[in-house]
mmCIF file with all atom_site columns, C-alpha atoms in Angstrom:
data_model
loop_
_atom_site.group_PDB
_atom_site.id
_atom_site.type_symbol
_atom_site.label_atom_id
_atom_site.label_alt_id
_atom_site.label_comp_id
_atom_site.label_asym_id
_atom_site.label_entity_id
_atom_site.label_seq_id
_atom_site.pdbx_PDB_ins_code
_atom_site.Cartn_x
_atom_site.Cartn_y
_atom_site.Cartn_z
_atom_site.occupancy
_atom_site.B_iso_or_equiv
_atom_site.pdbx_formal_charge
_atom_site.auth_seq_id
_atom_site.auth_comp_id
_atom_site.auth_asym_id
_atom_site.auth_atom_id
_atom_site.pdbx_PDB_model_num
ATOM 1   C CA . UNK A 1 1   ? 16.106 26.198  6.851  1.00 84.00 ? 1   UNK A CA 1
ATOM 2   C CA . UNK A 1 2   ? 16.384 22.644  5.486  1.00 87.00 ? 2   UNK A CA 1
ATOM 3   C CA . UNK A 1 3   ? 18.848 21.146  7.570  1.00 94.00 ? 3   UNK A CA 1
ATOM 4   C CA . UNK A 1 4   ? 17.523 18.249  8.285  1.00 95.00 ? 4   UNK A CA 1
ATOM 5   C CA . UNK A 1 5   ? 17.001 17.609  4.837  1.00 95.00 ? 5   UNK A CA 1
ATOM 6   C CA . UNK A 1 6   ? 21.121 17.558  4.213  1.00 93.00 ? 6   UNK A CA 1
ATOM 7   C CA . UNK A 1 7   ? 21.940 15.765  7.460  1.00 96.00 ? 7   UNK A CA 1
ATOM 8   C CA . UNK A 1 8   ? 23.306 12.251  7.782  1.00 96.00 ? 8   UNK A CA 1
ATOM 9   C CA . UNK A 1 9   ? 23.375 10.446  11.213 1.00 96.00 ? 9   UNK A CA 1
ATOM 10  C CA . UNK A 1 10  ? 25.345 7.719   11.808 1.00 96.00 ? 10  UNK A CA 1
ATOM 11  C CA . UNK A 1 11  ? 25.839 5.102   14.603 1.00 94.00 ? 11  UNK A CA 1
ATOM 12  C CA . UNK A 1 12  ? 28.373 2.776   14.761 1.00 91.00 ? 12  UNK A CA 1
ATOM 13  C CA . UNK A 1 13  ? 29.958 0.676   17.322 1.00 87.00 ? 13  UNK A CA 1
ATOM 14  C CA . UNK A 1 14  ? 33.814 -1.285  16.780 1.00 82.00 ? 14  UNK A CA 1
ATOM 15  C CA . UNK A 1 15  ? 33.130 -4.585  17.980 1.00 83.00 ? 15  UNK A CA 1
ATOM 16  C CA . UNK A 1 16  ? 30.662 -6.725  20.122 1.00 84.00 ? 16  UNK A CA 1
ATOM 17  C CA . UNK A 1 17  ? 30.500 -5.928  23.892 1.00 85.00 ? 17  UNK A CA 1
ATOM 18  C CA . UNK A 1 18  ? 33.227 -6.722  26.239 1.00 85.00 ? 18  UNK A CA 1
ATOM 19  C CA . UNK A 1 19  ? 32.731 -10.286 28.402 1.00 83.00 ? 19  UNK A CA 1
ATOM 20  C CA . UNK A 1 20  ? 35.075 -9.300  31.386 1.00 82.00 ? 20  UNK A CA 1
ATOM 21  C CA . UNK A 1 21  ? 32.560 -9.971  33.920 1.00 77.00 ? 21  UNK A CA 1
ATOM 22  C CA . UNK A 1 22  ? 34.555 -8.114  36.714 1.00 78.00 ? 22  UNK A CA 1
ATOM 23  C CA . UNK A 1 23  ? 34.105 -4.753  34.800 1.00 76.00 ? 23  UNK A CA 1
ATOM 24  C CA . UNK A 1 24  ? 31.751 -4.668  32.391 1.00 77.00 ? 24  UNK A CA 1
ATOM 25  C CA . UNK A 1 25  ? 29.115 -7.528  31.065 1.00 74.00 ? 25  UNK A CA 1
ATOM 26  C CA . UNK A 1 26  ? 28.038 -6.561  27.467 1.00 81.00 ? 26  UNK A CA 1
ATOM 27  C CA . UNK A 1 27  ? 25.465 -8.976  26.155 1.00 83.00 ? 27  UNK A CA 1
ATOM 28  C CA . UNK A 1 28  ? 26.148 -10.055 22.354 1.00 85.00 ? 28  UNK A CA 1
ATOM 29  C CA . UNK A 1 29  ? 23.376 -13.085 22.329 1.00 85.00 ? 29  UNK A CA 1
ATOM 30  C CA . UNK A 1 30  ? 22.578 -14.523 20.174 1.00 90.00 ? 30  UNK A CA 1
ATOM 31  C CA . UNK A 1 31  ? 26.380 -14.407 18.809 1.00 88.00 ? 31  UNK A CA 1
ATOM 32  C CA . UNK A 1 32  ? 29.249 -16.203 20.843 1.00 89.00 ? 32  UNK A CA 1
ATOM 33  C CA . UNK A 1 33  ? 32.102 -14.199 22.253 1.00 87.00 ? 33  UNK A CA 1
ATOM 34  C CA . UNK A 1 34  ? 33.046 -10.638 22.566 1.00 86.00 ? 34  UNK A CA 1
ATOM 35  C CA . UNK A 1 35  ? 35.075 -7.898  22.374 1.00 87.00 ? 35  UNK A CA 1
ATOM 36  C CA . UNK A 1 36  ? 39.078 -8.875  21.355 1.00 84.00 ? 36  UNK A CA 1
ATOM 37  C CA . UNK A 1 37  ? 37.311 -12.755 20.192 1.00 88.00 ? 37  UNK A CA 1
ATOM 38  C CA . UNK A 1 38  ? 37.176 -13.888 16.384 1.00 89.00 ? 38  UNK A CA 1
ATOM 39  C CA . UNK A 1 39  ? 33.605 -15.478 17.167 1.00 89.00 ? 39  UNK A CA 1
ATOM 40  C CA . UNK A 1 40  ? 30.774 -13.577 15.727 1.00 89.00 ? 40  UNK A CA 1
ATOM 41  C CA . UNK A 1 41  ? 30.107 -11.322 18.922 1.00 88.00 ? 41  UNK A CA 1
ATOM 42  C CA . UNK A 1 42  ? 33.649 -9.855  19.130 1.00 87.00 ? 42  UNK A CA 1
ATOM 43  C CA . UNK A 1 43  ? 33.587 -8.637  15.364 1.00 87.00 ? 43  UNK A CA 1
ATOM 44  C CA . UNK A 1 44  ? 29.981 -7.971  14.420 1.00 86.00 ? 44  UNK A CA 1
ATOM 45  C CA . UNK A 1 45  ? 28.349 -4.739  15.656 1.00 85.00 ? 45  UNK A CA 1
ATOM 46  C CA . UNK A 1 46  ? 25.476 -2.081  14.881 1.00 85.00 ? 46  UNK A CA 1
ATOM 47  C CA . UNK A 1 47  ? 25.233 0.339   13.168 1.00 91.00 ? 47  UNK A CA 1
ATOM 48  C CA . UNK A 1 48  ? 22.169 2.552   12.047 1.00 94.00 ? 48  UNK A CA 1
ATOM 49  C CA . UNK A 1 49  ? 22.121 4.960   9.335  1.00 96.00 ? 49  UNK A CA 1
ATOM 50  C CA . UNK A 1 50  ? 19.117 8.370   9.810  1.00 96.00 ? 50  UNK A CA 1
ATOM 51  C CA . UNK A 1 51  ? 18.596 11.758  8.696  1.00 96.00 ? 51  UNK A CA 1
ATOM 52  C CA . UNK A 1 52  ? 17.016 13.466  6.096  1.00 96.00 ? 52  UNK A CA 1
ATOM 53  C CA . UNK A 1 53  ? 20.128 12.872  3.413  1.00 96.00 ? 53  UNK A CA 1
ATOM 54  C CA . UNK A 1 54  ? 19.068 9.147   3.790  1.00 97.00 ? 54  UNK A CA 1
ATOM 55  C CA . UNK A 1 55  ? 17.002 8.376   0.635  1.00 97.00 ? 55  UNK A CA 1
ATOM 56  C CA . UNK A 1 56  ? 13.199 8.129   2.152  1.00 96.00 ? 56  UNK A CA 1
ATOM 57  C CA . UNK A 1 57  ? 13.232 4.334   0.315  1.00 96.00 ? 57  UNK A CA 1
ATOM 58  C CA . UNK A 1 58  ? 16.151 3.380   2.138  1.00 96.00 ? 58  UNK A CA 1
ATOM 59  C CA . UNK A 1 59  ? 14.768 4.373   5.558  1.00 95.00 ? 59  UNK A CA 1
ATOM 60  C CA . UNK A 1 60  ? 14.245 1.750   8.031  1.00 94.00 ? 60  UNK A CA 1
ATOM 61  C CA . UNK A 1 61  ? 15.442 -0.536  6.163  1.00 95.00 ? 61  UNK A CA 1
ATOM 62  C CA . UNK A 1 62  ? 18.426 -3.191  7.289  1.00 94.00 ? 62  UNK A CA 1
ATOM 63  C CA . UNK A 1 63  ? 21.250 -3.400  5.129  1.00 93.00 ? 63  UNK A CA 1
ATOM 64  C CA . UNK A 1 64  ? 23.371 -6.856  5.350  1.00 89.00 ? 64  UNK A CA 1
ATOM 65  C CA . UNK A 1 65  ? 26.012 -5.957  2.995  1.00 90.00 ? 65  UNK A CA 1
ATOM 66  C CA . UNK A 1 66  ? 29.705 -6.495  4.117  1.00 90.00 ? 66  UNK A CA 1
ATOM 67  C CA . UNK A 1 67  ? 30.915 -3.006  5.459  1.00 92.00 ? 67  UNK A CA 1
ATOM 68  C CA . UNK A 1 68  ? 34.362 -2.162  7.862  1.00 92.00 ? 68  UNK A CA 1
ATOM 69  C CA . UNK A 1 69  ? 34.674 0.421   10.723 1.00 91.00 ? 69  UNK A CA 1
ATOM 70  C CA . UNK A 1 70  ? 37.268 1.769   8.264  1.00 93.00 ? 70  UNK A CA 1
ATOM 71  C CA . UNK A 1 71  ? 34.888 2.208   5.591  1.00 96.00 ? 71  UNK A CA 1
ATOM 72  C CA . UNK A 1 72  ? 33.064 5.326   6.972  1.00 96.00 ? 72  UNK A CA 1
ATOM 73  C CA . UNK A 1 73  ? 36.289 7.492   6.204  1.00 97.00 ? 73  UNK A CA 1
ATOM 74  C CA . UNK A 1 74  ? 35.880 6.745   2.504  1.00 97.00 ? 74  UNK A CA 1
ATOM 75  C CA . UNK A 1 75  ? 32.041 7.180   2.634  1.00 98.00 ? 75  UNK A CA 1
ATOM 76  C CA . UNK A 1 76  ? 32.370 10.707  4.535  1.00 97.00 ? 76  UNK A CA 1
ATOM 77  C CA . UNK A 1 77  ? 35.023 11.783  1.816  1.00 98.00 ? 77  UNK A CA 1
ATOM 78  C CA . UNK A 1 78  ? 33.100 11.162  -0.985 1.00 98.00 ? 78  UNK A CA 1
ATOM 79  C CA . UNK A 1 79  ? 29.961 12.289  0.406  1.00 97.00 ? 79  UNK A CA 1
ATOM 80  C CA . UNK A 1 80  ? 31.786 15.907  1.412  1.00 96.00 ? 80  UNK A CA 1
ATOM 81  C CA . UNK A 1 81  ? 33.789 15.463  -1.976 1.00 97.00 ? 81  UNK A CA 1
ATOM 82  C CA . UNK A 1 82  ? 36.932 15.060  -1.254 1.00 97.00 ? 82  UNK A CA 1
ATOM 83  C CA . UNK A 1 83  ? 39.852 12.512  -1.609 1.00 96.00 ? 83  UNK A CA 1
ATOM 84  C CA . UNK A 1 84  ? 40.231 9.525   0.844  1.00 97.00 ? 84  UNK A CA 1
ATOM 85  C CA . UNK A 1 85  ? 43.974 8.759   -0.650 1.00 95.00 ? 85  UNK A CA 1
ATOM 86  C CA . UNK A 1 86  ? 46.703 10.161  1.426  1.00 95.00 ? 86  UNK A CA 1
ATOM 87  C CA . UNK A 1 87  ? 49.649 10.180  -1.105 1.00 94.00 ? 87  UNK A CA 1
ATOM 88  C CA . UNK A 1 88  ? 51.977 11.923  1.551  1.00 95.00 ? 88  UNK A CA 1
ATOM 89  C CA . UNK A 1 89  ? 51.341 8.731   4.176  1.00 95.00 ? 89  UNK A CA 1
ATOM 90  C CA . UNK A 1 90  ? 52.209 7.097   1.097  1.00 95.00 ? 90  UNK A CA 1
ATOM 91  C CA . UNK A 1 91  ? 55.303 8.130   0.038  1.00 96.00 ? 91  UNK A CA 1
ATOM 92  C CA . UNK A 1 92  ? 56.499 8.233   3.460  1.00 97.00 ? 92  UNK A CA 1
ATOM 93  C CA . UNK A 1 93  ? 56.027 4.642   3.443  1.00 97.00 ? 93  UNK A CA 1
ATOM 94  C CA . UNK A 1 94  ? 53.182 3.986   4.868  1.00 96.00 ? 94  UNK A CA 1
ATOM 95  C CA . UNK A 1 95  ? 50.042 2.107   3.712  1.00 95.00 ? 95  UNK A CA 1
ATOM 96  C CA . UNK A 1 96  ? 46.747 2.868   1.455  1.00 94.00 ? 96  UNK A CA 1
ATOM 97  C CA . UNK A 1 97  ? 44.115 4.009   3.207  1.00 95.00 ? 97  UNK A CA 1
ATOM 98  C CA . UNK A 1 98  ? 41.865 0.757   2.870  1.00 92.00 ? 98  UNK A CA 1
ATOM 99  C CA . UNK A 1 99  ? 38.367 2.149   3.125  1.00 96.00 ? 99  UNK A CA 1
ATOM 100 C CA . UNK A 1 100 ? 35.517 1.520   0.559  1.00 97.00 ? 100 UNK A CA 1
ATOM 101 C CA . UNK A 1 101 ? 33.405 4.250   -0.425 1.00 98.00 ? 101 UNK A CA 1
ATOM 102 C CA . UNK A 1 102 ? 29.783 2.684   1.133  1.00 97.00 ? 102 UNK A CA 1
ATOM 103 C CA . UNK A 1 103 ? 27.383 5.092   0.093  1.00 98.00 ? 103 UNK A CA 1
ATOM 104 C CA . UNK A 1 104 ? 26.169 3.477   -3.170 1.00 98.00 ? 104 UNK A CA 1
ATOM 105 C CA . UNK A 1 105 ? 25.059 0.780   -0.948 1.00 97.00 ? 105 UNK A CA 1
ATOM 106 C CA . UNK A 1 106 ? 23.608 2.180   2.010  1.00 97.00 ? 106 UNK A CA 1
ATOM 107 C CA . UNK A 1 107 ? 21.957 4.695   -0.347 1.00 97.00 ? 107 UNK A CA 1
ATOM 108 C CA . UNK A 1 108 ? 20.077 1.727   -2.365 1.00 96.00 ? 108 UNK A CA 1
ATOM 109 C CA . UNK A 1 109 ? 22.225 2.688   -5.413 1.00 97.00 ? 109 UNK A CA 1
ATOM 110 C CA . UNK A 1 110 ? 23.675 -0.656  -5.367 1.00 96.00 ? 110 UNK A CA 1
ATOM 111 C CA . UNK A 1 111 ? 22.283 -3.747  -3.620 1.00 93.00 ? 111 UNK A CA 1
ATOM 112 C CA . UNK A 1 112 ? 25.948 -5.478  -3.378 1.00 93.00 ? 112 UNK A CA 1
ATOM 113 C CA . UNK A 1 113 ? 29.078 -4.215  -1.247 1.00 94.00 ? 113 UNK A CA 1
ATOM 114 C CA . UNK A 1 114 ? 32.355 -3.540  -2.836 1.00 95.00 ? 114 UNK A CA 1
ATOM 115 C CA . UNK A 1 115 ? 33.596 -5.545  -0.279 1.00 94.00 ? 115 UNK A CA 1
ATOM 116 C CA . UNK A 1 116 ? 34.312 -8.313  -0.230 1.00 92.00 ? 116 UNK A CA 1
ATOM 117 C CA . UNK A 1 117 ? 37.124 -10.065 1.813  1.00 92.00 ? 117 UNK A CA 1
ATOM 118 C CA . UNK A 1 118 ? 37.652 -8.717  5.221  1.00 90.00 ? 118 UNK A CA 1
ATOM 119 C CA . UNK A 1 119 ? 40.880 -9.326  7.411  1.00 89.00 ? 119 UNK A CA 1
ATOM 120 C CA . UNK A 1 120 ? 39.711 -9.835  10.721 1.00 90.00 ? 120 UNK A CA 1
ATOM 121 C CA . UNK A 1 121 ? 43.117 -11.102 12.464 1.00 91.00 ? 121 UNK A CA 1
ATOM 122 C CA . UNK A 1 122 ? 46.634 -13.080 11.732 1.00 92.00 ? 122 UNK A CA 1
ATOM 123 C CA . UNK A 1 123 ? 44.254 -16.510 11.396 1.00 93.00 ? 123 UNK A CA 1
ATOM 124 C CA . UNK A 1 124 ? 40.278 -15.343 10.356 1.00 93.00 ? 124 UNK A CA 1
ATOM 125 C CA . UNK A 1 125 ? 39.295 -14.071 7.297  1.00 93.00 ? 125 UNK A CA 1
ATOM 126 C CA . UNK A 1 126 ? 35.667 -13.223 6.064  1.00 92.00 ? 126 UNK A CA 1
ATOM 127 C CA . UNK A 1 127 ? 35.553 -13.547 1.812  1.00 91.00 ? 127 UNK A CA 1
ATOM 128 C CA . UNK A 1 128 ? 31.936 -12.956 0.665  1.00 83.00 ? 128 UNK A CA 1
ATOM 129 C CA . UNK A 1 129 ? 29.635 -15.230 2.942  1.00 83.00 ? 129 UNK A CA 1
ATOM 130 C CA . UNK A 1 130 ? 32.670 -17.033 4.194  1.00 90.00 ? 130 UNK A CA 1
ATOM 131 C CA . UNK A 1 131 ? 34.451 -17.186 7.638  1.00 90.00 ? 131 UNK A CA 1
ATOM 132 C CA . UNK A 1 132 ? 37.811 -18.885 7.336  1.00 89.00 ? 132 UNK A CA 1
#
């Protein structure tokens, strides 16, 4: 029926595994720290990207490009066709959605991410190759 052939799998974790060694022992090597750390094994994670909607040059390739939990919303919206904005959160006060619409990258469209800065807490910042 061609499903496959319009189907887009995705897997993707929110952080780097948890270090509380009396519960759980996740294993982010070879990054330092974990899960609720600013070192590179609490915010890093993987992700993988299948299916048959994935362009065949793009498959199994690895993708380093800057790209947010967050930024899936936007990608699904645009790739269903519909708007991320949510004007009524908006004029309630509350803030723009702050998602990036990913698929021109992980498609091969584009070989640069539209992002580019990151917020990762109240002191650490990521701007283009830069951890601050």
């Amino acid at each position: 029926n061609g499903l496959y052939d319009d189907t887009l799998i995705v897997f993707a974790s929110d952080n780097g595994g948890s270090l509380e060694l009396d519960s759980t022992a996740g294993n982010n090597y070879p990054l330092r720290g974990g899960k609720s750390s600013n070192l590179e094994g609490g915010i890093r994670s993987t992700a993988f990207v299948s299916g048959g909607y994935l362009p065949v040059s793009r498959r199994g390739d690895i993708e380093l490009g800057l790209i947010h939990i967050a930024d899936w919303y936007a990608t699904f919206c645009a790739l269903a066709g519909v708007d991320a904005a949510d004007t009524s959160a908006e004029e309630h006060g509350l803030p723009a959605v702050d998602a990036l619409d990913m698929w021109p990258l992980i498609s091969g469209e584009t070989d640069a991410s539209p992002r580019t800065l990151l917020p990762i807490s109240d002191s650490v910042l990521i701007e283009g190759d830069y951890k601050l």
